XYZ file of C-alpha atoms in Angstrom:
606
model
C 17.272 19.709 2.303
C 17.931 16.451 0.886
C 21.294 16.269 -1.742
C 19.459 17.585 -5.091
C 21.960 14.991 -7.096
C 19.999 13.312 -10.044
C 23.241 13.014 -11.581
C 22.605 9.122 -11.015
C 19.090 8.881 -11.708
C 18.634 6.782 -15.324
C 16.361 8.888 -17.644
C 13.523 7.396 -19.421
C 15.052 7.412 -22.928
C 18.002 5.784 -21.676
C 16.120 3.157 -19.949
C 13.211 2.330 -22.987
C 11.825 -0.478 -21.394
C 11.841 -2.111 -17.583
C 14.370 -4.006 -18.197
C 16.221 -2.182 -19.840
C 16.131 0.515 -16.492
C 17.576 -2.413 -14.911
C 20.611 -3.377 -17.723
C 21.624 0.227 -17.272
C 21.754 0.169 -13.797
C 23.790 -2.605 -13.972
C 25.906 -1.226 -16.006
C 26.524 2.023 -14.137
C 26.647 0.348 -10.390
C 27.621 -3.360 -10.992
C 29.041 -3.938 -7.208
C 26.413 -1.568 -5.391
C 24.103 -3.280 -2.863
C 20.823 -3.560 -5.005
C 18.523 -5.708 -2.362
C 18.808 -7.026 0.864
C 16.406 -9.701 2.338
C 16.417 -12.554 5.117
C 17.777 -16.273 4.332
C 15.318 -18.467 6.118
C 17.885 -21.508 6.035
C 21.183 -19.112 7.490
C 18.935 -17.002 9.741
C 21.136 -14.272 8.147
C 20.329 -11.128 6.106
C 21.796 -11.147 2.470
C 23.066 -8.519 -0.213
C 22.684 -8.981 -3.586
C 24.850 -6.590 -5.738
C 23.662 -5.654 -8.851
C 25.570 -7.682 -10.682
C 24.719 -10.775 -9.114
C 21.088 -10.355 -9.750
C 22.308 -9.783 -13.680
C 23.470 -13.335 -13.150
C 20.586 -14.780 -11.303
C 18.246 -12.810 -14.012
C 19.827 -14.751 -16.503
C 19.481 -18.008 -14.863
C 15.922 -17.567 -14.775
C 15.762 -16.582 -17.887
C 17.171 -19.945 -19.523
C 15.090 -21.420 -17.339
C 12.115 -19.356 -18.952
C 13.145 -20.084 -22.195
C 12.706 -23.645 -22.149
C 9.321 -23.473 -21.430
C 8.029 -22.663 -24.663
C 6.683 -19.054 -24.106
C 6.704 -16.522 -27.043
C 7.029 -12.418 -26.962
C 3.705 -11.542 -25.292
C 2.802 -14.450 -23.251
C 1.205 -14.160 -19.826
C 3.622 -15.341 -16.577
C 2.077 -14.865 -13.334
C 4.011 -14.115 -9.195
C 2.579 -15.087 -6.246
C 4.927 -14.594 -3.936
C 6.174 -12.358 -0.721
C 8.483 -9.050 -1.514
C 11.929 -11.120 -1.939
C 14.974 -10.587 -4.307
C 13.684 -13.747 -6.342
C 10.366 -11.429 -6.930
C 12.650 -9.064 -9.026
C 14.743 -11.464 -10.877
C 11.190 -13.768 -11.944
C 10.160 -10.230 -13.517
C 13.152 -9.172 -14.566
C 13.868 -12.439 -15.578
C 10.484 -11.773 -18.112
C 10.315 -8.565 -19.079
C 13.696 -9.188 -20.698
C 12.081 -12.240 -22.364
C 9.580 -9.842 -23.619
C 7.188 -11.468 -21.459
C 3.764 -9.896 -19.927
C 4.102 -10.028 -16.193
C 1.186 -10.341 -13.933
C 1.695 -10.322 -10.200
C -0.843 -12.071 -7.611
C -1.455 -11.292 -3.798
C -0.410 -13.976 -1.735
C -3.224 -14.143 0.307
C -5.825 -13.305 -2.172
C -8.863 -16.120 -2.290
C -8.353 -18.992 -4.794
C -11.668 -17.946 -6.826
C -10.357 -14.294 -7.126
C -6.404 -15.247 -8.208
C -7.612 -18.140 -10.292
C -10.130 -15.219 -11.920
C -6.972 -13.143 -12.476
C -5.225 -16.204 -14.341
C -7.495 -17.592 -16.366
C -9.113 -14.272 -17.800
C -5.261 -12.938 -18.355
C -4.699 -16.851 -20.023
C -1.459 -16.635 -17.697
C 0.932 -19.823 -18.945
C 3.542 -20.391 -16.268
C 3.215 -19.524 -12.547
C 5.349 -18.698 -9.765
C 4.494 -19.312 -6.254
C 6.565 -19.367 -3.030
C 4.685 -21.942 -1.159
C 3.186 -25.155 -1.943
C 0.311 -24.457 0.726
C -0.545 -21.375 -2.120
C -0.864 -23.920 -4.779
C -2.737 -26.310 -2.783
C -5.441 -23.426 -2.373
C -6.184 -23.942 -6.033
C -7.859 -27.584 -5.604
C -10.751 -26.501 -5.758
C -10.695 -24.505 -8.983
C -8.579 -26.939 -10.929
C -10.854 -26.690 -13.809
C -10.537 -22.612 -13.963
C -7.155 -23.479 -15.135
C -6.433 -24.714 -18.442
C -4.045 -22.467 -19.255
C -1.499 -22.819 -17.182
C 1.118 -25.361 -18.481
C 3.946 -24.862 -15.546
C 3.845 -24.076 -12.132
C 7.054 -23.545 -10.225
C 7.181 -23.983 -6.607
C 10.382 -22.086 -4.733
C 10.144 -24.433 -1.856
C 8.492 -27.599 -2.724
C 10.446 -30.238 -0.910
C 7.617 -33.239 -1.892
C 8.708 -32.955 -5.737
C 8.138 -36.292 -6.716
C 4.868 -36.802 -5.373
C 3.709 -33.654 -6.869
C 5.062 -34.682 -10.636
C 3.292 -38.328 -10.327
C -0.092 -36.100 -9.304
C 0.277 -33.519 -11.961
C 3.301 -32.891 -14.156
C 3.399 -29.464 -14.779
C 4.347 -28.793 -11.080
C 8.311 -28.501 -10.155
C 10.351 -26.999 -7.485
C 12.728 -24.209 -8.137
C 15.632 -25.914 -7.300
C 14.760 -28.353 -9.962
C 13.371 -25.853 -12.219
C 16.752 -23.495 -12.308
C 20.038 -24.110 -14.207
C 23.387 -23.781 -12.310
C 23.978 -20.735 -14.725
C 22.858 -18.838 -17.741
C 24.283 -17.310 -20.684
C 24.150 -13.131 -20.936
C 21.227 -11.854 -19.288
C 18.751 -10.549 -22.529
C 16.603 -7.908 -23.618
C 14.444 -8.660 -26.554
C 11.643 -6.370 -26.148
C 12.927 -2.863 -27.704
C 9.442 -1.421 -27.422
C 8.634 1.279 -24.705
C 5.024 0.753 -25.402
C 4.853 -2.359 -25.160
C 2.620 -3.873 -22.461
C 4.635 -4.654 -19.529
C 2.254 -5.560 -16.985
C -1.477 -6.367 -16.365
C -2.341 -5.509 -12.592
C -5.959 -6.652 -11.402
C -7.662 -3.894 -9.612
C -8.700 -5.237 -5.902
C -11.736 -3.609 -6.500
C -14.136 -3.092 -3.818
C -17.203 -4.461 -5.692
C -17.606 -6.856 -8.494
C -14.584 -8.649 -10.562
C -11.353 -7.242 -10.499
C -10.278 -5.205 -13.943
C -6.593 -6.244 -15.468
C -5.128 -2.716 -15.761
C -2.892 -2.828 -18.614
C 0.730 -0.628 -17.957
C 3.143 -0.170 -20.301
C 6.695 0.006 -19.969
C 6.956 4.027 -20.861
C 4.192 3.857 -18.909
C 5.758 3.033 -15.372
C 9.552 4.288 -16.498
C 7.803 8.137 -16.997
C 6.019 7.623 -13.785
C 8.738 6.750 -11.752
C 11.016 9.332 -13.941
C 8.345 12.055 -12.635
C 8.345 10.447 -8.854
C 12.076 10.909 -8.521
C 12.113 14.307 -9.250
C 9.596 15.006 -6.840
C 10.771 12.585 -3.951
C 14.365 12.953 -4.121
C 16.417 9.599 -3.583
C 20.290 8.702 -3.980
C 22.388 5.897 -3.825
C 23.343 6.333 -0.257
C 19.203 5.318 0.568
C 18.336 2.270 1.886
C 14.630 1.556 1.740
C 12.627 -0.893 3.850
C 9.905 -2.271 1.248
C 7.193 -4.126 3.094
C 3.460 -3.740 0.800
C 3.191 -6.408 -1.617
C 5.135 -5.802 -4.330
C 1.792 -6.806 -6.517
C 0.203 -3.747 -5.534
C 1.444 -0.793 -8.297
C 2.377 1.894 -5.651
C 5.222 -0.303 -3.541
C 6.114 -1.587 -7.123
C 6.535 1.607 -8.936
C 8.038 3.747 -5.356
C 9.735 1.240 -3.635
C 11.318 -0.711 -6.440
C 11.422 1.390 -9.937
C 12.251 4.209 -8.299
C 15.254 2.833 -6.191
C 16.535 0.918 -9.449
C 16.029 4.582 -10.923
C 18.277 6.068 -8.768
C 20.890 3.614 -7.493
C 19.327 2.818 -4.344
C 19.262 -0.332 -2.014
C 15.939 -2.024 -0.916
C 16.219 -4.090 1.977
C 12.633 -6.812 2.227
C 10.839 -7.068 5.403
C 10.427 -10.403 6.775
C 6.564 -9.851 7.086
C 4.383 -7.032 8.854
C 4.102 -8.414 11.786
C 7.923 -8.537 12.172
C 8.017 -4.517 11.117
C 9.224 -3.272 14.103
C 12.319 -5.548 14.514
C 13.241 -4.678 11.002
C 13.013 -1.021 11.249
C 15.993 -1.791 14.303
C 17.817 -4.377 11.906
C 17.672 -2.513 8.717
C 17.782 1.607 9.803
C 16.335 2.434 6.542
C 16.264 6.204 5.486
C 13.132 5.904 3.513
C 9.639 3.962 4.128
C 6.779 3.431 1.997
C 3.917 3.216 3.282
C -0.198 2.633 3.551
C -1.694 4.931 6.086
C -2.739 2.186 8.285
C 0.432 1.244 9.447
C 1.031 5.117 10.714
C -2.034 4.547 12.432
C -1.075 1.502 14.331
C 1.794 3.272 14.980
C 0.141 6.035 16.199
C -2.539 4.179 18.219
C 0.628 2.663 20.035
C 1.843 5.501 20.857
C -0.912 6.711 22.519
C -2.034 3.843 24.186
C 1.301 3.655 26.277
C 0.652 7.500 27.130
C -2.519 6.766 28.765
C -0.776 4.078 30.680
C 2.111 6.907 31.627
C 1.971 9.794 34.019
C 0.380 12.882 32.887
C 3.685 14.573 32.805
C 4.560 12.328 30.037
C 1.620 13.634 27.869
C 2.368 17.024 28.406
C 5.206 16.820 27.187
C 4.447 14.599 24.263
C 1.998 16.985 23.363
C 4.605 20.015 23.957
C 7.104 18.216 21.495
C 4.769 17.896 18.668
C 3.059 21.787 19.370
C 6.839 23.147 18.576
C 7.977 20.634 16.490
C 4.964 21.588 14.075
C 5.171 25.062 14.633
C 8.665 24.963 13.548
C 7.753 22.719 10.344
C 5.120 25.276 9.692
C 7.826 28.297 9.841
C 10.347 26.348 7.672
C 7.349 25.404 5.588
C 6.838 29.880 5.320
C 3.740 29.567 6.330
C 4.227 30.539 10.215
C 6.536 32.977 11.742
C 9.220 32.118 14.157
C 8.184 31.983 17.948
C 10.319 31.858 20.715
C 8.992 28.374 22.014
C 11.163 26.957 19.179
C 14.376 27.166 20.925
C 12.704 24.541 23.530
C 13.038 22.127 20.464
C 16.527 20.705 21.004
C 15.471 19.534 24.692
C 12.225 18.114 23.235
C 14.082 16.823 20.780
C 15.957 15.007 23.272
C 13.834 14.014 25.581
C 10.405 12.497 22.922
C 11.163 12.866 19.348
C 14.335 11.201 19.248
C 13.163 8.207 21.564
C 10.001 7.694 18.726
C 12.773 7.864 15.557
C 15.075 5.728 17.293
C 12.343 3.148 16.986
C 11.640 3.465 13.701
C 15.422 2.712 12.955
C 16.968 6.245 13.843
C 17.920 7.289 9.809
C 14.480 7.896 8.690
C 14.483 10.797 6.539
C 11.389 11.274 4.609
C 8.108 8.827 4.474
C 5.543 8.496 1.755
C 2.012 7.540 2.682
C -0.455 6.772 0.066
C -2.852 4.039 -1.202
C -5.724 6.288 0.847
C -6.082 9.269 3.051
C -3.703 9.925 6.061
C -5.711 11.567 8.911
C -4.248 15.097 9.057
C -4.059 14.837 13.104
C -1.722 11.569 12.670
C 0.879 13.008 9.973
C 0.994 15.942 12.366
C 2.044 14.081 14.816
C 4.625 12.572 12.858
C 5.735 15.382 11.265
C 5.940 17.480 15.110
C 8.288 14.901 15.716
C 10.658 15.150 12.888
C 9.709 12.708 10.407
C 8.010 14.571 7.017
C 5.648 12.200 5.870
C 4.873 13.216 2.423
C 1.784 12.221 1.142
C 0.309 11.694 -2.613
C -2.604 10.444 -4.876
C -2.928 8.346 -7.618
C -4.831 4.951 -8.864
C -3.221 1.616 -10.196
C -4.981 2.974 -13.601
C -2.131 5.923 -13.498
C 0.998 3.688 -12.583
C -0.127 5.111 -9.963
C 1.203 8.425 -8.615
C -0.644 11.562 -9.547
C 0.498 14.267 -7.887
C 2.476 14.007 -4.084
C 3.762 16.607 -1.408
C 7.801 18.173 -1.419
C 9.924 18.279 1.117
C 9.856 22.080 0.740
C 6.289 22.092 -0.452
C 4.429 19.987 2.321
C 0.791 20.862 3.100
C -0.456 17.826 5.319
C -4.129 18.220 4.512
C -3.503 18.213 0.548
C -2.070 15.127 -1.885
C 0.630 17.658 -3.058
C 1.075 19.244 -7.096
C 1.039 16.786 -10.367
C 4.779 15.054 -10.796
C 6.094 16.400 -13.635
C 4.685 15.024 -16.880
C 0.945 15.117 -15.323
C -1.676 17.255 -16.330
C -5.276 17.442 -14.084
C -8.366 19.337 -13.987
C -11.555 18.867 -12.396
C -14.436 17.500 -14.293
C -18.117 16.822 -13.921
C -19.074 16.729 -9.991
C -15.670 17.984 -8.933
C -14.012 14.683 -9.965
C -10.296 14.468 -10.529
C -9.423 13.911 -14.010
C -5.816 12.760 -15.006
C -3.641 12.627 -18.330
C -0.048 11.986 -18.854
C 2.241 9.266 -20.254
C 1.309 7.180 -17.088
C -2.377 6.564 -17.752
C -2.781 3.384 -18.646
C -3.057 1.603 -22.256
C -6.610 0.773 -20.897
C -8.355 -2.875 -19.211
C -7.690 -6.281 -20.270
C -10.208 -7.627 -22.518
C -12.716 -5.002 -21.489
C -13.182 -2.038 -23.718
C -16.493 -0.842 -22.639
C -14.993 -0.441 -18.930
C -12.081 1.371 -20.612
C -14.325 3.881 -22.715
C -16.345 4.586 -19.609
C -12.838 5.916 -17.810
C -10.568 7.411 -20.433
C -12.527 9.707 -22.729
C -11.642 10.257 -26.315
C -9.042 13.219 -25.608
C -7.376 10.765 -22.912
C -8.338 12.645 -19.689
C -8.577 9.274 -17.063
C -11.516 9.746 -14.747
C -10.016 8.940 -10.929
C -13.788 8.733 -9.905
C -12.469 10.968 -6.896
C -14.002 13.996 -5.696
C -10.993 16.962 -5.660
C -10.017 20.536 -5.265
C -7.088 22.655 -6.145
C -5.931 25.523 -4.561
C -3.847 28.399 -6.862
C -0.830 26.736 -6.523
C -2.304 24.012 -7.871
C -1.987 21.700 -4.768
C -5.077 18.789 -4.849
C -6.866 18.026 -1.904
C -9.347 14.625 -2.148
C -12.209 15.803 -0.384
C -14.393 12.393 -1.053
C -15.282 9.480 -3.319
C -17.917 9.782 -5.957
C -19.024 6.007 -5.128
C -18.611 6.334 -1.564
C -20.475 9.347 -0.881
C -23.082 8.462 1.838
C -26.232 10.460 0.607
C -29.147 10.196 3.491
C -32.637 10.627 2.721
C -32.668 14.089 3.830
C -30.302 14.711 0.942
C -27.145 14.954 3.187
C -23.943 13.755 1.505
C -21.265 12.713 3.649
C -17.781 11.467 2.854
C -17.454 8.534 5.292
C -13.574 7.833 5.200
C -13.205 11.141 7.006
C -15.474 10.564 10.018
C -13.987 6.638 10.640
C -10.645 7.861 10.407
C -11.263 10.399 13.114
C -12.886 7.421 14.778
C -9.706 5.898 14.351
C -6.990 7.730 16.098
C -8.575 6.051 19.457
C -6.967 2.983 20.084
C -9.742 1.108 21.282
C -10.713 1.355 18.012
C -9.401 -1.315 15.282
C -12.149 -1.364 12.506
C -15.088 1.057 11.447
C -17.587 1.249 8.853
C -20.044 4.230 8.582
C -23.701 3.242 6.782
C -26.812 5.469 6.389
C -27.086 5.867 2.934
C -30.687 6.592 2.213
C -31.454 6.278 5.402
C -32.710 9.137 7.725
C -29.668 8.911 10.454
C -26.106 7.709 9.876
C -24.912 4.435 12.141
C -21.741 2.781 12.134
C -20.742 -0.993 12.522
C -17.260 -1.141 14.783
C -14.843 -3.518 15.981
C -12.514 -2.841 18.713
C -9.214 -3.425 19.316
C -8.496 -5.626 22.442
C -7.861 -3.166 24.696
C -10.762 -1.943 23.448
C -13.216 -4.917 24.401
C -11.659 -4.439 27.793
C -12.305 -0.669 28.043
C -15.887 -1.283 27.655
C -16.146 -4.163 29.506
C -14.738 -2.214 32.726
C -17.118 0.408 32.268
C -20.353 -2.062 32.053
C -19.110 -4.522 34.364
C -19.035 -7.664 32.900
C -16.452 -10.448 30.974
C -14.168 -8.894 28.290
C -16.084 -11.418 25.796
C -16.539 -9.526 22.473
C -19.773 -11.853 21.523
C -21.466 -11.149 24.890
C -20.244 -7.448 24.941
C -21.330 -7.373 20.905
C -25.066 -8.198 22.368
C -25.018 -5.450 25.446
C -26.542 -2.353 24.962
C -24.858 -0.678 27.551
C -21.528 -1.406 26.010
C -22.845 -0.352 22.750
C -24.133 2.961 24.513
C -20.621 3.322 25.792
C -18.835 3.130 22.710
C -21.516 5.637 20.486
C -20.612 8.387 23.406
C -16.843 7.673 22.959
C -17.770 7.973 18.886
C -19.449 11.101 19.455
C -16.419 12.990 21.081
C -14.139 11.451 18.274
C -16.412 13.319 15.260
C -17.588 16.538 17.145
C -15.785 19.111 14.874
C -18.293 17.644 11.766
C -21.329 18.743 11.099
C -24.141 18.607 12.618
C -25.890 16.257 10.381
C -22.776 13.758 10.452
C -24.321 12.444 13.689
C -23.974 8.730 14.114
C -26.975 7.894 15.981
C -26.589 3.990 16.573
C -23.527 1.379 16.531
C -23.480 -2.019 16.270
C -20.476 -3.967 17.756
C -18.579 -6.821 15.320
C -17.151 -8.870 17.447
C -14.890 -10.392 14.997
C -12.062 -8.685 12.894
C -12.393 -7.912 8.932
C -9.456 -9.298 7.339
C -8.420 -10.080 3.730
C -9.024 -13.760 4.199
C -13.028 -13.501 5.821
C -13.357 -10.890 2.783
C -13.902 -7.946 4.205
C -11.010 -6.065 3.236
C -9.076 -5.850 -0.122
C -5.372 -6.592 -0.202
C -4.401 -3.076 0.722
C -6.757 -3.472 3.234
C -9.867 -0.882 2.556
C -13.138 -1.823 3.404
C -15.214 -4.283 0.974
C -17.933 -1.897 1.732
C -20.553 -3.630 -0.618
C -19.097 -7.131 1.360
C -19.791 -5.776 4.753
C -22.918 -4.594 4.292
C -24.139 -8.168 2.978
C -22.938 -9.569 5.288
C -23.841 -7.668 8.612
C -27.477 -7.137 6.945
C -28.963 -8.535 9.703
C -27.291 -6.046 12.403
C -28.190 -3.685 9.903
C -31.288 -3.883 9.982
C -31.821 -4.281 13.522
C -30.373 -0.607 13.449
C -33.172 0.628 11.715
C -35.921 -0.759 12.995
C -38.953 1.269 13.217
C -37.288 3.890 11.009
């Protein structure tokens, strides 16, 4: 077991507010690594101690304060996960300032949506391509009166074309006086987070500070961290789950958060960095995963065998410490296998992985058992942006794989109409922006927050998510059927990059798919022809091919969770064509209007 000191961890009524969590941590570890992240201009990695972001905190904040803001006002960050992320918001809070973070690759229509209905005042962007992606909603913006640019090397140009632009360098005094903390309210609103919403406009989810200090107060005593952690934080910072985990919760507890230089670069930052704790999305397990497996299918057999081997004990012996499994005698193969595959797999993710949270959406149980055979306990939990976010999560000595884990202390549940998932607790939010009719139709009078998930709970009060209420595929023979189960099954191939299942109302379920590239190649050996994705796309052989490889992938659900017909996409959903959200889940609503066509052609005659 991990050290059970919360001797450091700051409790909520000595925090108050956000920024107060971070004065007090300040005060208690002034020359402790707080952040770590990549100079661009040096090619080096950086620390910041804590009390050098006190001092940069303060710079921005007399920068802030000549800018005419008052207690309240609306300042907006679209940026990548950087130190200068944390010291812009810490830089507000303490200003008393509401703080409303942007993706960075979120469409100009959407963000500009996000400012103008939150009447944001002053925003922060990294690039000057990002603010150039507002030309064309110019008007949308009235009420923005300053727009700082952290690299804008074309200053001059920009101030002649519109004054309210100006660089960071420009924008930031050499120094500031003592870093402050005006707001003295816990209630106070804090943040408003726009929902990425799968369908219609996004909602501004209004937190609180008590609201995210008792939620990441509750997280640390469930996910035990200390100040000898080093976490690798790589999802946007915007979205609430890497911003309460993998930066309240670190601040909480005197860790260090190292920034990865982008996704892509993952890998050689895992090497770099050796962090001892990840946060993470299930999708990037999956890739991952799908890796993995792909170069054992290159391999020799032998190889397999004894991949598979490794994670057989290694999960038998998780299972035994877990006390739900004897011991068996194959365990005391485990420090050869250890040896010989699990060790080779950690070394690659750094080597000082400890523990790894997955949440956001639904970890395939195959995938974490996997990880989990091979010595890494991935710990997943539940919650929603509308909770600040996390519900309920998994222990290190209370792990069940195919469940979300107990409530965190502080949270109450119960199940409500239809089996949903209903949530209260000092973490629910203060309710939407501007919208009270979509906040009465979530939070009922007695404050019980609808997740609009469909749950269980066992006697020990562990939650499994067995399905969405929105989501639910209902056929016309009156067959409901969670989708997200059967495509992540789908999934764990690696010729498989994207799936969506359809049917609903329809008498047979189909799916739309897009392959991976080694995918396109796959089928393309079996039928014959050019790995070309729009040729293959159009080849009913190739889409024969692929609906027998589906069927093997779903054969343990039921019978009526046949897919009967596929249609091939021969180009990849991303955030930036609109098919995905930020945290990249399906737009299902999107995709179907836009593959209507193929859709149809799938049900022809039926």
């Amino acid at each position: 077991m991990r050290g059970s000191q919360h001797t450091n961890v700051i409790p909520v009524e000595v925090a108050k507010t956000l920024d107060g969590l971070f004065g007090e941590r300040v005060r208690r570890s002034p020359e402790s690594v707080a952040y770590r992240d990549y100079d661009d201009t040096t090619e080096e990695w950086r620390d910041y101690t804590w009390a050098e972001m006190e001092r940069a905190v303060a710079r921005w904040q007399a920068a802030l304060s000549r800018e005419n803001l008052s207690l309240g006002d609306r300042v907006a960050v679209m940026s990548r996960n950087c130190s200068q992320w944390v010291m812009f918001e810490q830089a507000a809070l303490g200003l008393g300032l509401v703080v409303v973070p942007l993706y960075t690759e979120d469409r100009a229509e959407n963000a500009a949506y996000c400012l103008q209905n939150a009447g944001v005042k002053l925003l922060l962007v990294e690039k000057l391509a990002q603010w150039e992606v507002f030309s064309s909603v110019q008007d949308q913006l009235t009420a923005l009166s300053r727009i700082v640019i952290m690299t804008l090397l074309e200053e001059n140009r920009y101030k002649a074309e519109d004054d309210r632009v100006i660089a960071l360098s420009k924008w930031l005094p050499e120094q500031g006086s003592d870093a402050q903390h005006l707001n003295t309210d816990p209630h106070a609103l804090a943040t408003i987070i726009y929902t990425s919403g799968t369908t219609g406009r996004p909602k501004g989810v209004m937190l609180s500070h008590h609201n995210i200090l008792t939620n990441a107060y509750g997280s640390a005593q469930v996910v035990i961290v200390t100040p000898d952690d080093l976490l690798l934080s790589f999802l946007p910072l915007s979205h609430t789950f890497e911003r309460t985990s993998g930066y309240y919760v670190p601040m909480m507890c005197g860790a260090t958060v190292a920034y990865a230089r982008s996704i892509q670069l993952l890998q050689e930052d895992l090497l770099t960095i050796h962090p001892t704790i990840l946060v993470s999305v299930p999708r990037i397990y999956e890739r991952v995963y799908a890796g993995i497996r792909a170069k054992l299918a290159e391999g020799p057999a032998l190889a397999r065998k004894l991949f598979d081997l490794a994670v057989e004990v290694g999960y038998s012996r998780f299972e035994y410490q877990q006390e739900r499994d004897s011991w068996h005698l194959s365990h005391l193969l485990w420090p050869l296998l250890d040896k010989l595959v699990a060790r080779k797999l950690m070394d690659k993710l750094g080597g000082r992985l400890q523990q790894a949270m997955s949440g956001g959406a639904a970890l395939s149980p195959e995938i974490s058992r996997v990880f989990i055979g091979l010595g890494l306990p991935i710990l997943q939990g539940y919650g929603m942006t509308e909770s600040s976010p996390v519900v309920c999560a998994n222990r290190l000595d209370n792990n069940l794989p195919s469940s979300v884990g107990q409530p965190i202390p502080g949270v109450e549940v119960k199940l409500g109409e239809h089996g949903a998932l209903l949530v209260r607790g000092p973490n629910v939010m203060l309710g939407y922006w501007n919208n009270p009719e979509a906040t009465r139709a979530i939070i009922s009078d007695d404050g019980w927050l609808n997740s609009g998930d469909i749950a269980s709970i066992d006697e020990q009060g562990r939650i499994t998510i067995t399905g969405r209420l929105k989501d639910i595929i209902v056929t016309s023979t009156g067959e409901k059927v969670p989708p997200a189960d059967m495509e992540a099954a789908i999934l764990q191939d690696p010729m498989f990059e994207q799936v969506m299942i359809i049917g609903e109302g329809r008498s047979y379920l189909s799916a739309l798919v897009v392959l991976s590239k080694r995918g396109w190649e796959r089928v393309a050996a079996q039928c014959q022809v050019a790995a070309d994705p729009e040729q293959l796309a159009k080849n009913e052989q190739a889409k024969e091919v692929v609906l027998e490889i589906i069927t093997r992938k779903i054969h343990e659900f039921p019978g009526y969770a046949k897919i009967y017909r596929v249609a091939l996409i021969p180009e990849l959903w991303t955030v930036t064509n609109e098919m995905l959200t930020p945290t990249l889940k399906l737009k299902r609503s999107k995709i179907l209007e836009h593959y209507k066509d193929e859709i149809k052609h799938l049900y022809a005659g039926h």
